[in-house]
Protein backbone atom coordinates (compact mmCIF):
# COMPACT_ATOMS: atom_id res chain seq x y z
CA UNK A 1 0.00 0.00 0.00
CA UNK A 2 1.60 3.31 -1.15
CA UNK A 3 1.60 6.06 1.54
CA UNK A 4 -0.21 9.29 0.71
CA UNK A 5 1.92 12.22 -0.51
CA UNK A 6 1.82 15.57 1.30
CA UNK A 7 3.30 19.00 0.60
CA UNK A 8 6.49 20.12 2.39
CA UNK A 9 4.60 23.01 4.02
CA UNK A 10 2.11 20.56 5.57
CA UNK A 11 4.94 18.42 6.95
CA UNK A 12 6.78 21.44 8.40
CA UNK A 13 3.61 22.79 10.04
CA UNK A 14 2.89 19.35 11.55
CA UNK A 15 6.45 19.20 12.96
CA UNK A 16 6.04 22.66 14.50
CA UNK A 17 2.78 21.55 16.13
CA UNK A 18 4.55 18.54 17.63
CA UNK A 19 7.32 20.77 19.02
CA UNK A 20 4.74 23.20 20.44
CA UNK A 21 3.07 20.27 22.19
CA UNK A 22 6.42 19.24 23.70
CA UNK A 23 6.66 16.05 21.62
CA UNK A 24 9.58 14.66 19.66
CA UNK A 25 9.53 14.99 15.86
CA UNK A 26 9.81 11.48 14.35
CA UNK A 27 8.66 9.95 11.08
CA UNK A 28 5.78 8.03 12.65
CA UNK A 29 4.74 10.99 14.83
CA UNK A 30 4.52 13.15 11.67
CA UNK A 31 2.62 10.40 9.84
CA UNK A 32 0.10 10.19 12.66
CA UNK A 33 -0.20 13.99 12.86
CA UNK A 34 -0.99 14.55 9.15
CA UNK A 35 -2.78 11.24 8.60
CA UNK A 36 -0.42 9.39 6.22
CA UNK A 37 2.76 9.58 4.19
CA UNK A 38 6.13 7.82 4.13
CA UNK A 39 7.80 8.28 7.57
CA UNK A 40 11.28 8.47 6.01
CA UNK A 41 10.28 11.23 3.58
CA UNK A 42 8.41 13.13 6.30
CA UNK A 43 11.39 13.26 8.69
CA UNK A 44 13.79 14.07 5.80
CA UNK A 45 11.70 17.10 4.79
CA UNK A 46 11.76 18.35 8.39
CA UNK A 47 15.54 17.82 8.74
CA UNK A 48 16.21 19.68 5.46
CA UNK A 49 14.07 22.59 6.62
CA UNK A 50 15.78 22.69 10.04
CA UNK A 51 19.26 22.63 8.50
CA UNK A 52 18.32 25.40 6.06
CA UNK A 53 17.51 27.62 9.06
CA UNK A 54 20.96 27.13 10.58
CA UNK A 55 23.50 29.73 9.37
CA UNK A 56 27.02 28.36 9.40
CA UNK A 57 29.65 30.95 8.53
CA UNK A 58 33.12 29.75 7.66
CA UNK A 59 35.68 32.50 8.16
CA UNK A 60 38.03 32.82 5.13
CA UNK A 61 41.76 33.03 5.61
CA UNK A 62 42.54 36.76 5.88
CA UNK A 63 45.69 38.25 4.37
CA UNK A 64 47.92 40.46 6.47
CA UNK A 65 47.18 44.24 6.39
CA UNK A 66 49.03 46.38 3.84
CA UNK A 67 50.86 48.37 6.52
CA UNK A 68 52.18 45.21 8.11
CA UNK A 69 53.24 43.87 4.71
CA UNK A 70 55.23 47.05 4.01
CA UNK A 71 56.87 46.94 7.43
CA UNK A 72 57.78 43.31 6.96
CA UNK A 73 59.21 44.10 3.51
CA UNK A 74 61.47 46.72 5.05
CA UNK A 75 62.51 44.33 7.76
CA UNK A 76 64.80 41.75 6.17
CA UNK A 77 64.95 39.74 9.33
CA UNK A 78 64.61 36.00 8.72
CA UNK A 79 62.83 35.69 12.05
CA UNK A 80 59.87 37.86 10.95
CA UNK A 81 59.44 35.91 7.71
CA UNK A 82 59.50 32.64 9.61
CA UNK A 83 56.90 33.91 12.10
CA UNK A 84 54.57 35.04 9.31
CA UNK A 85 55.01 31.81 7.33
CA UNK A 86 54.53 29.71 10.46
CA UNK A 87 51.37 31.60 11.43
CA UNK A 88 49.85 31.24 7.95
CA UNK A 89 50.78 27.55 7.74
CA UNK A 90 49.39 26.81 11.18
CA UNK A 91 46.21 28.72 10.35
CA UNK A 92 45.70 26.88 7.04
CA UNK A 93 46.55 23.49 8.52
CA UNK A 94 44.19 23.99 11.45
CA UNK A 95 41.32 25.01 9.16
CA UNK A 96 41.98 22.17 6.69
CA UNK A 97 42.30 19.63 9.50
CA UNK A 98 39.03 20.77 11.06
CA UNK A 99 37.22 20.78 7.70
CA UNK A 100 38.56 17.33 6.85
CA UNK A 101 37.50 15.91 10.21
CA UNK A 102 34.06 17.45 9.94
CA UNK A 103 33.69 16.17 6.36
CA UNK A 104 34.73 12.64 7.41
CA UNK A 105 32.34 12.61 10.36
CA UNK A 106 29.48 14.06 8.29
CA UNK A 107 30.11 11.53 5.50
CA UNK A 108 30.09 8.63 7.97
CA UNK A 109 26.98 9.97 9.68
CA UNK A 110 25.24 10.44 6.32
CA UNK A 111 26.06 6.87 5.24
CA UNK A 112 24.77 5.49 8.53
CA UNK A 113 21.67 7.65 8.27
CA UNK A 114 21.01 6.42 4.73
CA UNK A 115 21.40 2.83 5.90
CA UNK A 116 19.00 3.44 8.79
CA UNK A 117 16.54 5.12 6.42
CA UNK A 118 16.69 2.14 4.05
CA UNK A 119 16.01 -0.24 6.95
CA UNK A 120 13.17 2.00 8.09
CA UNK A 121 11.64 1.98 4.58
CA UNK A 122 11.81 -1.84 4.49
CA UNK A 123 10.23 -2.07 7.94
CA UNK A 124 7.50 0.40 6.93
CA UNK A 125 6.76 -1.53 3.73
CA UNK A 126 6.55 -4.80 5.64
CA UNK A 127 4.37 -3.12 8.24
CA UNK A 128 1.97 -1.83 5.57
CA UNK A 129 1.86 -5.25 3.90
CA UNK A 130 1.08 -6.93 7.22
CA UNK A 131 -1.67 -4.39 7.87
CA UNK A 132 -3.16 -5.17 4.46
CA UNK A 133 -2.95 -8.92 5.09
CA UNK A 134 -4.48 -8.45 8.53
CA UNK A 135 -7.41 -6.52 7.06
CA UNK A 136 -7.85 -9.19 4.38
CA UNK A 137 -7.84 -11.97 6.97
CA UNK A 138 -10.34 -10.09 9.11
CA UNK A 139 -12.62 -9.58 6.10
CA UNK A 140 -12.33 -13.28 5.17
CA UNK A 141 -13.07 -14.28 8.75
CA UNK A 142 -16.12 -12.01 8.86
CA UNK A 143 -17.39 -13.40 5.52
CA UNK A 144 -16.89 -16.97 6.74
CA UNK A 145 -18.78 -16.20 9.93
CA UNK A 146 -21.67 -14.81 7.91
CA UNK A 147 -21.67 -17.88 5.66
CA UNK A 148 -21.59 -20.11 8.73
CA UNK A 149 -24.53 -18.23 10.23
CA UNK A 150 -26.44 -18.52 6.95
CA UNK A 151 -25.63 -22.25 6.80
CA UNK A 152 -26.89 -22.75 10.35
CA UNK A 153 -30.09 -20.90 9.50
CA UNK A 154 -30.61 -23.07 6.39
CA UNK A 155 -29.93 -26.21 8.40
CA UNK A 156 -32.50 -25.20 11.00
CA UNK A 157 -35.02 -24.46 8.26
CA UNK A 158 -34.40 -27.87 6.63
CA UNK A 159 -34.70 -29.58 9.99
CA UNK A 160 -38.07 -27.90 10.55
CA UNK A 161 -39.22 -28.95 7.08
CA UNK A 162 -38.08 -32.52 7.72
CA UNK A 163 -40.01 -32.64 10.98
CA UNK A 164 -43.07 -31.29 9.20
CA UNK A 165 -42.73 -33.88 6.41
CA UNK A 166 -42.36 -36.67 8.96
CA UNK A 167 -45.51 -35.49 10.68
CA UNK A 168 -47.32 -35.31 7.33
CA UNK A 169 -46.07 -38.81 6.50
CA UNK A 170 -47.28 -40.16 9.82
CA UNK A 171 -50.67 -38.54 9.24
CA UNK A 172 -50.79 -39.97 5.71
CA UNK A 173 -49.92 -43.43 7.00
CA UNK A 174 -52.65 -43.17 9.59
CA UNK A 175 -55.11 -42.11 6.92
CA UNK A 176 -53.96 -44.97 4.70
CA UNK A 177 -54.49 -47.48 7.46
CA UNK A 178 -57.94 -46.11 8.15
CA UNK A 179 -58.85 -46.09 4.49
CA UNK A 180 -57.66 -49.66 4.06
CA UNK A 181 -60.03 -50.72 6.80
CA UNK A 182 -62.89 -49.08 4.92
CA UNK A 183 -64.62 -50.04 1.77
CA UNK A 184 -62.68 -51.89 -0.94
CA UNK A 185 -64.26 -49.53 -3.44
CA UNK A 186 -61.78 -46.98 -2.30
CA UNK A 187 -58.85 -48.85 -3.91
CA UNK A 188 -58.25 -46.06 -6.37
CA UNK A 189 -58.01 -43.57 -3.53
CA UNK A 190 -55.74 -45.95 -1.66
CA UNK A 191 -53.48 -46.23 -4.70
CA UNK A 192 -53.32 -42.45 -4.87
CA UNK A 193 -52.44 -42.30 -1.22
CA UNK A 194 -49.70 -44.88 -1.77
CA UNK A 195 -48.24 -42.76 -4.54
CA UNK A 196 -48.39 -39.75 -2.26
CA UNK A 197 -46.73 -41.81 0.44
CA UNK A 198 -43.94 -42.90 -1.93
CA UNK A 199 -43.41 -39.29 -2.99
CA UNK A 200 -43.22 -38.23 0.63
CA UNK A 201 -40.73 -41.02 1.34
CA UNK A 202 -38.59 -39.83 -1.59
CA UNK A 203 -38.79 -36.23 -0.37
CA UNK A 204 -37.89 -37.41 3.11
CA UNK A 205 -34.80 -39.24 1.78
CA UNK A 206 -33.74 -36.20 -0.25
CA UNK A 207 -34.17 -33.93 2.75
CA UNK A 208 -32.09 -36.24 4.91
CA UNK A 209 -29.31 -36.29 2.30
CA UNK A 210 -29.46 -32.49 2.05
CA UNK A 211 -29.35 -32.23 5.84
CA UNK A 212 -26.25 -34.48 5.94
CA UNK A 213 -24.62 -32.32 3.24
CA UNK A 214 -25.29 -29.15 5.24
CA UNK A 215 -23.82 -30.79 8.35
CA UNK A 216 -20.61 -31.63 6.41
CA UNK A 217 -20.46 -28.07 5.07
CA UNK A 218 -20.82 -26.67 8.60
CA UNK A 219 -17.91 -28.83 9.79
CA UNK A 220 -15.79 -27.59 6.86
CA UNK A 221 -16.64 -23.96 7.69
CA UNK A 222 -15.71 -24.54 11.35
CA UNK A 223 -12.29 -25.86 10.25
CA UNK A 224 -11.76 -22.83 7.97
CA UNK A 225 -12.64 -20.46 10.82
CA UNK A 226 -10.10 -22.20 13.07
CA UNK A 227 -7.38 -21.93 10.38
CA UNK A 228 -8.10 -18.24 9.76
CA UNK A 229 -7.99 -17.52 13.51
CA UNK A 230 -4.56 -19.17 13.72
CA UNK A 231 -3.26 -17.13 10.75
CA UNK A 232 -4.62 -13.97 12.35
CA UNK A 233 -2.70 -14.69 15.58
CA UNK A 234 0.53 -15.30 13.62
CA UNK A 235 0.08 -12.05 11.68
CA UNK A 236 -0.46 -10.09 14.90
CA UNK A 237 2.74 -11.58 16.39
CA UNK A 238 4.76 -10.61 13.30
CA UNK A 239 3.24 -7.13 13.47
CA UNK A 240 4.48 -6.70 17.04
CA UNK A 241 8.01 -7.77 15.99
CA UNK A 242 8.03 -5.16 13.21
CA UNK A 243 6.99 -2.45 15.66
CA UNK A 244 9.93 -3.42 17.93
CA UNK A 245 12.33 -3.16 14.95
CA UNK A 246 10.99 0.32 14.20
CA UNK A 247 11.72 1.48 17.74
CA UNK A 248 15.30 0.15 17.50
CA UNK A 249 15.89 1.96 14.19
CA UNK A 250 14.53 5.20 15.70
CA UNK A 251 17.01 4.86 18.61
CA UNK A 252 19.90 4.42 16.11
CA UNK A 253 18.86 7.64 14.37
CA UNK A 254 19.13 9.50 17.70
CA UNK A 255 22.70 8.18 18.14
CA UNK A 256 23.64 9.45 14.65
CA UNK A 257 22.37 12.89 15.62
CA UNK A 258 24.58 12.90 18.73
CA UNK A 259 27.65 12.10 16.56
CA UNK A 260 26.89 15.06 14.28
CA UNK A 261 26.72 17.35 17.33
CA UNK A 262 30.16 16.10 18.47
CA UNK A 263 31.60 16.82 15.01
CA UNK A 264 30.31 20.39 15.14
CA UNK A 265 31.85 20.81 18.60
CA UNK A 266 35.23 19.66 17.21
CA UNK A 267 34.96 22.26 14.42
CA UNK A 268 34.30 25.04 16.95
CA UNK A 269 37.35 23.92 18.97
CA UNK A 270 39.51 24.13 15.84
CA UNK A 271 38.21 27.64 15.11
CA UNK A 272 39.14 28.66 18.68
CA UNK A 273 42.72 27.44 18.13
CA UNK A 274 42.90 29.47 14.90
CA UNK A 275 41.80 32.58 16.80
CA UNK A 276 44.56 32.01 19.39
CA UNK A 277 47.17 31.76 16.62
CA UNK A 278 45.92 35.01 15.08
CA UNK A 279 46.25 36.70 18.50
CA UNK A 280 49.86 35.51 18.78
CA UNK A 281 50.54 36.82 15.28
CA UNK A 282 49.19 40.26 16.21
CA UNK A 283 51.47 40.32 19.29
CA UNK A 284 54.47 39.52 17.08
CA UNK A 285 53.50 42.34 14.73
CA UNK A 286 53.32 44.82 17.61
CA UNK A 287 56.82 43.81 18.70
CA UNK A 288 58.02 44.29 15.13
CA UNK A 289 56.59 47.82 15.12
CA UNK A 290 58.46 48.57 18.35
CA UNK A 291 61.72 47.31 16.81
CA UNK A 292 61.14 49.45 13.75
CA UNK A 293 60.54 52.56 15.90
CA UNK A 294 63.72 51.92 17.89
CA UNK A 295 65.76 51.54 14.71
CA UNK A 296 64.48 54.84 13.28
CA UNK A 297 65.23 56.89 16.46
CA UNK A 298 68.34 59.23 16.17
CA UNK A 299 71.21 57.52 17.91
CA UNK A 300 73.57 59.48 20.29
CA UNK A 301 77.28 58.57 20.87
CA UNK A 302 76.68 57.68 24.51
CA UNK A 303 73.62 55.54 23.75
CA UNK A 304 74.88 53.43 20.83
CA UNK A 305 75.74 50.38 22.91
CA UNK A 306 72.48 50.69 24.92
CA UNK A 307 70.33 50.68 21.75
CA UNK A 308 72.12 47.59 20.50
CA UNK A 309 71.49 45.84 23.82
CA UNK A 310 67.77 46.76 23.73
CA UNK A 311 67.51 45.52 20.13
CA UNK A 312 69.21 42.25 21.09
CA UNK A 313 66.90 41.82 24.09
CA UNK A 314 63.81 42.46 21.92
CA UNK A 315 64.93 39.86 19.39
CA UNK A 316 65.48 37.34 22.16
CA UNK A 317 62.02 37.98 23.55
CA UNK A 318 60.50 37.66 20.10
CA UNK A 319 62.31 34.34 19.60
CA UNK A 320 61.08 33.03 22.92
CA UNK A 321 57.47 33.83 22.00
Tab-separated table of C-alpha atoms in Angstrom:
chain	number	residue	atom	x	y	z
A	1	UNK	CA	0.000	0.000	0.000
A	2	UNK	CA	1.603	3.311	-1.147
A	3	UNK	CA	1.600	6.055	1.538
A	4	UNK	CA	-0.206	9.293	0.706
A	5	UNK	CA	1.921	12.222	-0.514
A	6	UNK	CA	1.819	15.573	1.298
A	7	UNK	CA	3.304	19.001	0.597
A	8	UNK	CA	6.491	20.115	2.394
A	9	UNK	CA	4.596	23.007	4.017
A	10	UNK	CA	2.110	20.563	5.568
A	11	UNK	CA	4.936	18.416	6.947
A	12	UNK	CA	6.780	21.440	8.403
A	13	UNK	CA	3.613	22.786	10.043
A	14	UNK	CA	2.885	19.351	11.546
A	15	UNK	CA	6.445	19.197	12.963
A	16	UNK	CA	6.037	22.660	14.502
A	17	UNK	CA	2.778	21.548	16.126
A	18	UNK	CA	4.553	18.543	17.633
A	19	UNK	CA	7.322	20.770	19.019
A	20	UNK	CA	4.745	23.196	20.437
A	21	UNK	CA	3.069	20.269	22.188
A	22	UNK	CA	6.415	19.239	23.703
A	23	UNK	CA	6.657	16.047	21.621
A	24	UNK	CA	9.582	14.664	19.657
A	25	UNK	CA	9.525	14.991	15.865
A	26	UNK	CA	9.811	11.482	14.350
A	27	UNK	CA	8.662	9.949	11.076
A	28	UNK	CA	5.784	8.032	12.653
A	29	UNK	CA	4.742	10.988	14.825
A	30	UNK	CA	4.515	13.153	11.670
A	31	UNK	CA	2.623	10.404	9.838
A	32	UNK	CA	0.096	10.192	12.657
A	33	UNK	CA	-0.201	13.986	12.858
A	34	UNK	CA	-0.995	14.547	9.149
A	35	UNK	CA	-2.782	11.243	8.600
A	36	UNK	CA	-0.425	9.394	6.219
A	37	UNK	CA	2.761	9.579	4.186
A	38	UNK	CA	6.134	7.822	4.129
A	39	UNK	CA	7.798	8.280	7.571
A	40	UNK	CA	11.285	8.467	6.005
A	41	UNK	CA	10.279	11.229	3.580
A	42	UNK	CA	8.410	13.133	6.302
A	43	UNK	CA	11.388	13.260	8.694
A	44	UNK	CA	13.791	14.067	5.799
A	45	UNK	CA	11.703	17.097	4.788
A	46	UNK	CA	11.762	18.351	8.385
A	47	UNK	CA	15.544	17.816	8.744
A	48	UNK	CA	16.213	19.676	5.464
A	49	UNK	CA	14.072	22.589	6.624
A	50	UNK	CA	15.775	22.691	10.039
A	51	UNK	CA	19.264	22.630	8.497
A	52	UNK	CA	18.316	25.399	6.062
A	53	UNK	CA	17.510	27.622	9.059
A	54	UNK	CA	20.961	27.134	10.576
A	55	UNK	CA	23.497	29.733	9.374
A	56	UNK	CA	27.025	28.358	9.399
A	57	UNK	CA	29.654	30.947	8.527
A	58	UNK	CA	33.122	29.749	7.660
A	59	UNK	CA	35.681	32.496	8.156
A	60	UNK	CA	38.031	32.824	5.132
A	61	UNK	CA	41.761	33.033	5.614
A	62	UNK	CA	42.542	36.761	5.876
A	63	UNK	CA	45.693	38.245	4.368
A	64	UNK	CA	47.915	40.459	6.475
A	65	UNK	CA	47.182	44.238	6.386
A	66	UNK	CA	49.032	46.378	3.836
A	67	UNK	CA	50.859	48.372	6.517
A	68	UNK	CA	52.183	45.207	8.110
A	69	UNK	CA	53.237	43.873	4.711
A	70	UNK	CA	55.229	47.053	4.007
A	71	UNK	CA	56.865	46.940	7.428
A	72	UNK	CA	57.784	43.311	6.963
A	73	UNK	CA	59.209	44.101	3.512
A	74	UNK	CA	61.468	46.716	5.051
A	75	UNK	CA	62.514	44.331	7.761
A	76	UNK	CA	64.804	41.747	6.170
A	77	UNK	CA	64.946	39.736	9.332
A	78	UNK	CA	64.608	36.001	8.724
A	79	UNK	CA	62.827	35.688	12.049
A	80	UNK	CA	59.874	37.859	10.949
A	81	UNK	CA	59.443	35.915	7.713
A	82	UNK	CA	59.497	32.641	9.607
A	83	UNK	CA	56.897	33.910	12.097
A	84	UNK	CA	54.569	35.038	9.315
A	85	UNK	CA	55.013	31.811	7.332
A	86	UNK	CA	54.533	29.714	10.464
A	87	UNK	CA	51.372	31.600	11.425
A	88	UNK	CA	49.850	31.236	7.952
A	89	UNK	CA	50.783	27.555	7.740
A	90	UNK	CA	49.392	26.815	11.181
A	91	UNK	CA	46.214	28.717	10.352
A	92	UNK	CA	45.704	26.879	7.039
A	93	UNK	CA	46.552	23.493	8.522
A	94	UNK	CA	44.189	23.988	11.453
A	95	UNK	CA	41.324	25.013	9.160
A	96	UNK	CA	41.979	22.174	6.692
A	97	UNK	CA	42.296	19.626	9.497
A	98	UNK	CA	39.028	20.772	11.064
A	99	UNK	CA	37.223	20.778	7.700
A	100	UNK	CA	38.564	17.331	6.849
A	101	UNK	CA	37.499	15.907	10.206
A	102	UNK	CA	34.056	17.452	9.941
A	103	UNK	CA	33.690	16.165	6.360
A	104	UNK	CA	34.725	12.638	7.412
A	105	UNK	CA	32.340	12.615	10.364
A	106	UNK	CA	29.476	14.062	8.288
A	107	UNK	CA	30.112	11.530	5.504
A	108	UNK	CA	30.088	8.633	7.967
A	109	UNK	CA	26.976	9.969	9.682
A	110	UNK	CA	25.241	10.440	6.318
A	111	UNK	CA	26.056	6.874	5.240
A	112	UNK	CA	24.775	5.492	8.529
A	113	UNK	CA	21.673	7.655	8.273
A	114	UNK	CA	21.007	6.419	4.726
A	115	UNK	CA	21.402	2.827	5.904
A	116	UNK	CA	19.002	3.437	8.789
A	117	UNK	CA	16.539	5.121	6.425
A	118	UNK	CA	16.686	2.136	4.049
A	119	UNK	CA	16.006	-0.236	6.950
A	120	UNK	CA	13.167	1.995	8.092
A	121	UNK	CA	11.639	1.979	4.582
A	122	UNK	CA	11.814	-1.835	4.488
A	123	UNK	CA	10.228	-2.073	7.935
A	124	UNK	CA	7.505	0.403	6.935
A	125	UNK	CA	6.760	-1.527	3.730
A	126	UNK	CA	6.554	-4.805	5.636
A	127	UNK	CA	4.372	-3.121	8.242
A	128	UNK	CA	1.966	-1.833	5.567
A	129	UNK	CA	1.859	-5.254	3.899
A	130	UNK	CA	1.082	-6.928	7.222
A	131	UNK	CA	-1.671	-4.391	7.875
A	132	UNK	CA	-3.156	-5.168	4.456
A	133	UNK	CA	-2.949	-8.924	5.094
A	134	UNK	CA	-4.475	-8.447	8.525
A	135	UNK	CA	-7.411	-6.519	7.063
A	136	UNK	CA	-7.846	-9.189	4.376
A	137	UNK	CA	-7.840	-11.968	6.973
A	138	UNK	CA	-10.340	-10.092	9.112
A	139	UNK	CA	-12.621	-9.584	6.105
A	140	UNK	CA	-12.334	-13.283	5.174
A	141	UNK	CA	-13.073	-14.275	8.753
A	142	UNK	CA	-16.125	-12.013	8.861
A	143	UNK	CA	-17.391	-13.399	5.520
A	144	UNK	CA	-16.885	-16.970	6.742
A	145	UNK	CA	-18.777	-16.201	9.935
A	146	UNK	CA	-21.671	-14.810	7.912
A	147	UNK	CA	-21.673	-17.882	5.664
A	148	UNK	CA	-21.594	-20.111	8.726
A	149	UNK	CA	-24.526	-18.226	10.229
A	150	UNK	CA	-26.439	-18.525	6.951
A	151	UNK	CA	-25.629	-22.254	6.798
A	152	UNK	CA	-26.890	-22.752	10.353
A	153	UNK	CA	-30.094	-20.905	9.501
A	154	UNK	CA	-30.605	-23.071	6.388
A	155	UNK	CA	-29.929	-26.213	8.399
A	156	UNK	CA	-32.504	-25.201	11.000
A	157	UNK	CA	-35.015	-24.462	8.258
A	158	UNK	CA	-34.399	-27.874	6.631
A	159	UNK	CA	-34.699	-29.580	9.993
A	160	UNK	CA	-38.068	-27.904	10.553
A	161	UNK	CA	-39.215	-28.955	7.076
A	162	UNK	CA	-38.079	-32.520	7.720
A	163	UNK	CA	-40.007	-32.644	10.979
A	164	UNK	CA	-43.072	-31.294	9.195
A	165	UNK	CA	-42.732	-33.884	6.408
A	166	UNK	CA	-42.357	-36.670	8.959
A	167	UNK	CA	-45.513	-35.492	10.680
A	168	UNK	CA	-47.324	-35.310	7.335
A	169	UNK	CA	-46.067	-38.805	6.503
A	170	UNK	CA	-47.283	-40.155	9.816
A	171	UNK	CA	-50.666	-38.540	9.242
A	172	UNK	CA	-50.788	-39.966	5.714
A	173	UNK	CA	-49.920	-43.431	7.003
A	174	UNK	CA	-52.653	-43.166	9.586
A	175	UNK	CA	-55.111	-42.111	6.917
A	176	UNK	CA	-53.958	-44.966	4.698
A	177	UNK	CA	-54.485	-47.477	7.456
A	178	UNK	CA	-57.940	-46.106	8.152
A	179	UNK	CA	-58.852	-46.085	4.485
A	180	UNK	CA	-57.656	-49.663	4.059
A	181	UNK	CA	-60.031	-50.716	6.798
A	182	UNK	CA	-62.894	-49.077	4.917
A	183	UNK	CA	-64.621	-50.036	1.768
A	184	UNK	CA	-62.680	-51.889	-0.944
A	185	UNK	CA	-64.265	-49.528	-3.443
A	186	UNK	CA	-61.777	-46.980	-2.300
A	187	UNK	CA	-58.855	-48.850	-3.906
A	188	UNK	CA	-58.252	-46.062	-6.365
A	189	UNK	CA	-58.008	-43.571	-3.534
A	190	UNK	CA	-55.739	-45.948	-1.661
A	191	UNK	CA	-53.477	-46.225	-4.704
A	192	UNK	CA	-53.316	-42.447	-4.872
A	193	UNK	CA	-52.440	-42.298	-1.225
A	194	UNK	CA	-49.704	-44.876	-1.769
A	195	UNK	CA	-48.244	-42.763	-4.543
A	196	UNK	CA	-48.390	-39.746	-2.262
A	197	UNK	CA	-46.729	-41.815	0.438
A	198	UNK	CA	-43.941	-42.900	-1.935
A	199	UNK	CA	-43.412	-39.293	-2.993
A	200	UNK	CA	-43.220	-38.230	0.633
A	201	UNK	CA	-40.727	-41.016	1.335
A	202	UNK	CA	-38.590	-39.832	-1.592
A	203	UNK	CA	-38.792	-36.234	-0.367
A	204	UNK	CA	-37.887	-37.408	3.109
A	205	UNK	CA	-34.801	-39.238	1.785
A	206	UNK	CA	-33.741	-36.199	-0.245
A	207	UNK	CA	-34.169	-33.931	2.751
A	208	UNK	CA	-32.087	-36.243	4.907
A	209	UNK	CA	-29.307	-36.287	2.303
A	210	UNK	CA	-29.464	-32.489	2.052
A	211	UNK	CA	-29.350	-32.226	5.837
A	212	UNK	CA	-26.252	-34.479	5.935
A	213	UNK	CA	-24.624	-32.317	3.237
A	214	UNK	CA	-25.291	-29.154	5.238
A	215	UNK	CA	-23.816	-30.792	8.347
A	216	UNK	CA	-20.614	-31.634	6.408
A	217	UNK	CA	-20.465	-28.069	5.067
A	218	UNK	CA	-20.817	-26.669	8.599
A	219	UNK	CA	-17.907	-28.833	9.794
A	220	UNK	CA	-15.788	-27.586	6.857
A	221	UNK	CA	-16.636	-23.964	7.687
A	222	UNK	CA	-15.706	-24.541	11.345
A	223	UNK	CA	-12.285	-25.862	10.246
A	224	UNK	CA	-11.759	-22.833	7.969
A	225	UNK	CA	-12.642	-20.458	10.816
A	226	UNK	CA	-10.098	-22.199	13.075
A	227	UNK	CA	-7.382	-21.934	10.381
A	228	UNK	CA	-8.100	-18.241	9.765
A	229	UNK	CA	-7.988	-17.516	13.506
A	230	UNK	CA	-4.560	-19.168	13.721
A	231	UNK	CA	-3.260	-17.131	10.749
A	232	UNK	CA	-4.615	-13.974	12.350
A	233	UNK	CA	-2.704	-14.693	15.579
A	234	UNK	CA	0.535	-15.296	13.618
A	235	UNK	CA	0.079	-12.049	11.680
A	236	UNK	CA	-0.457	-10.094	14.904
A	237	UNK	CA	2.740	-11.581	16.385
A	238	UNK	CA	4.756	-10.614	13.304
A	239	UNK	CA	3.242	-7.133	13.471
A	240	UNK	CA	4.477	-6.697	17.036
A	241	UNK	CA	8.013	-7.766	15.985
A	242	UNK	CA	8.028	-5.158	13.206
A	243	UNK	CA	6.993	-2.450	15.663
A	244	UNK	CA	9.928	-3.417	17.928
A	245	UNK	CA	12.333	-3.157	14.950
A	246	UNK	CA	10.988	0.322	14.198
A	247	UNK	CA	11.715	1.477	17.742
A	248	UNK	CA	15.304	0.151	17.498
A	249	UNK	CA	15.889	1.964	14.188
A	250	UNK	CA	14.532	5.204	15.700
A	251	UNK	CA	17.010	4.856	18.606
A	252	UNK	CA	19.898	4.420	16.114
A	253	UNK	CA	18.861	7.642	14.368
A	254	UNK	CA	19.131	9.497	17.705
A	255	UNK	CA	22.697	8.182	18.142
A	256	UNK	CA	23.641	9.446	14.648
A	257	UNK	CA	22.367	12.887	15.617
A	258	UNK	CA	24.575	12.903	18.730
A	259	UNK	CA	27.646	12.095	16.564
A	260	UNK	CA	26.889	15.058	14.277
A	261	UNK	CA	26.717	17.348	17.333
A	262	UNK	CA	30.157	16.098	18.468
A	263	UNK	CA	31.596	16.822	15.005
A	264	UNK	CA	30.310	20.390	15.135
A	265	UNK	CA	31.851	20.813	18.602
A	266	UNK	CA	35.225	19.660	17.208
A	267	UNK	CA	34.961	22.260	14.420
A	268	UNK	CA	34.296	25.037	16.951
A	269	UNK	CA	37.352	23.917	18.969
A	270	UNK	CA	39.512	24.129	15.842
A	271	UNK	CA	38.207	27.638	15.114
A	272	UNK	CA	39.143	28.657	18.685
A	273	UNK	CA	42.719	27.439	18.125
A	274	UNK	CA	42.904	29.471	14.901
A	275	UNK	CA	41.801	32.582	16.803
A	276	UNK	CA	44.560	32.009	19.386
A	277	UNK	CA	47.171	31.760	16.620
A	278	UNK	CA	45.918	35.009	15.085
A	279	UNK	CA	46.255	36.698	18.497
A	280	UNK	CA	49.862	35.506	18.783
A	281	UNK	CA	50.543	36.816	15.279
A	282	UNK	CA	49.191	40.265	16.210
A	283	UNK	CA	51.475	40.317	19.286
A	284	UNK	CA	54.468	39.519	17.081
A	285	UNK	CA	53.497	42.337	14.728
A	286	UNK	CA	53.324	44.815	17.610
A	287	UNK	CA	56.816	43.814	18.699
A	288	UNK	CA	58.020	44.292	15.125
A	289	UNK	CA	56.591	47.823	15.119
A	290	UNK	CA	58.459	48.573	18.349
A	291	UNK	CA	61.715	47.306	16.813
A	292	UNK	CA	61.138	49.447	13.753
A	293	UNK	CA	60.537	52.563	15.902
A	294	UNK	CA	63.716	51.924	17.894
A	295	UNK	CA	65.765	51.542	14.713
A	296	UNK	CA	64.478	54.840	13.283
A	297	UNK	CA	65.227	56.895	16.461
A	298	UNK	CA	68.340	59.225	16.168
A	299	UNK	CA	71.213	57.518	17.912
A	300	UNK	CA	73.572	59.477	20.286
A	301	UNK	CA	77.279	58.573	20.874
A	302	UNK	CA	76.678	57.676	24.508
A	303	UNK	CA	73.620	55.538	23.751
A	304	UNK	CA	74.885	53.432	20.835
A	305	UNK	CA	75.738	50.383	22.914
A	306	UNK	CA	72.476	50.685	24.923
A	307	UNK	CA	70.334	50.684	21.745
A	308	UNK	CA	72.116	47.594	20.498
A	309	UNK	CA	71.494	45.838	23.819
A	310	UNK	CA	67.771	46.763	23.731
A	311	UNK	CA	67.514	45.522	20.131
A	312	UNK	CA	69.211	42.252	21.090
A	313	UNK	CA	66.897	41.824	24.089
A	314	UNK	CA	63.811	42.464	21.921
A	315	UNK	CA	64.930	39.865	19.390
A	316	UNK	CA	65.479	37.338	22.160
A	317	UNK	CA	62.016	37.985	23.551
A	318	UNK	CA	60.496	37.662	20.102
A	319	UNK	CA	62.313	34.342	19.598
A	320	UNK	CA	61.082	33.028	22.919
A	321	UNK	CA	57.474	33.827	21.996
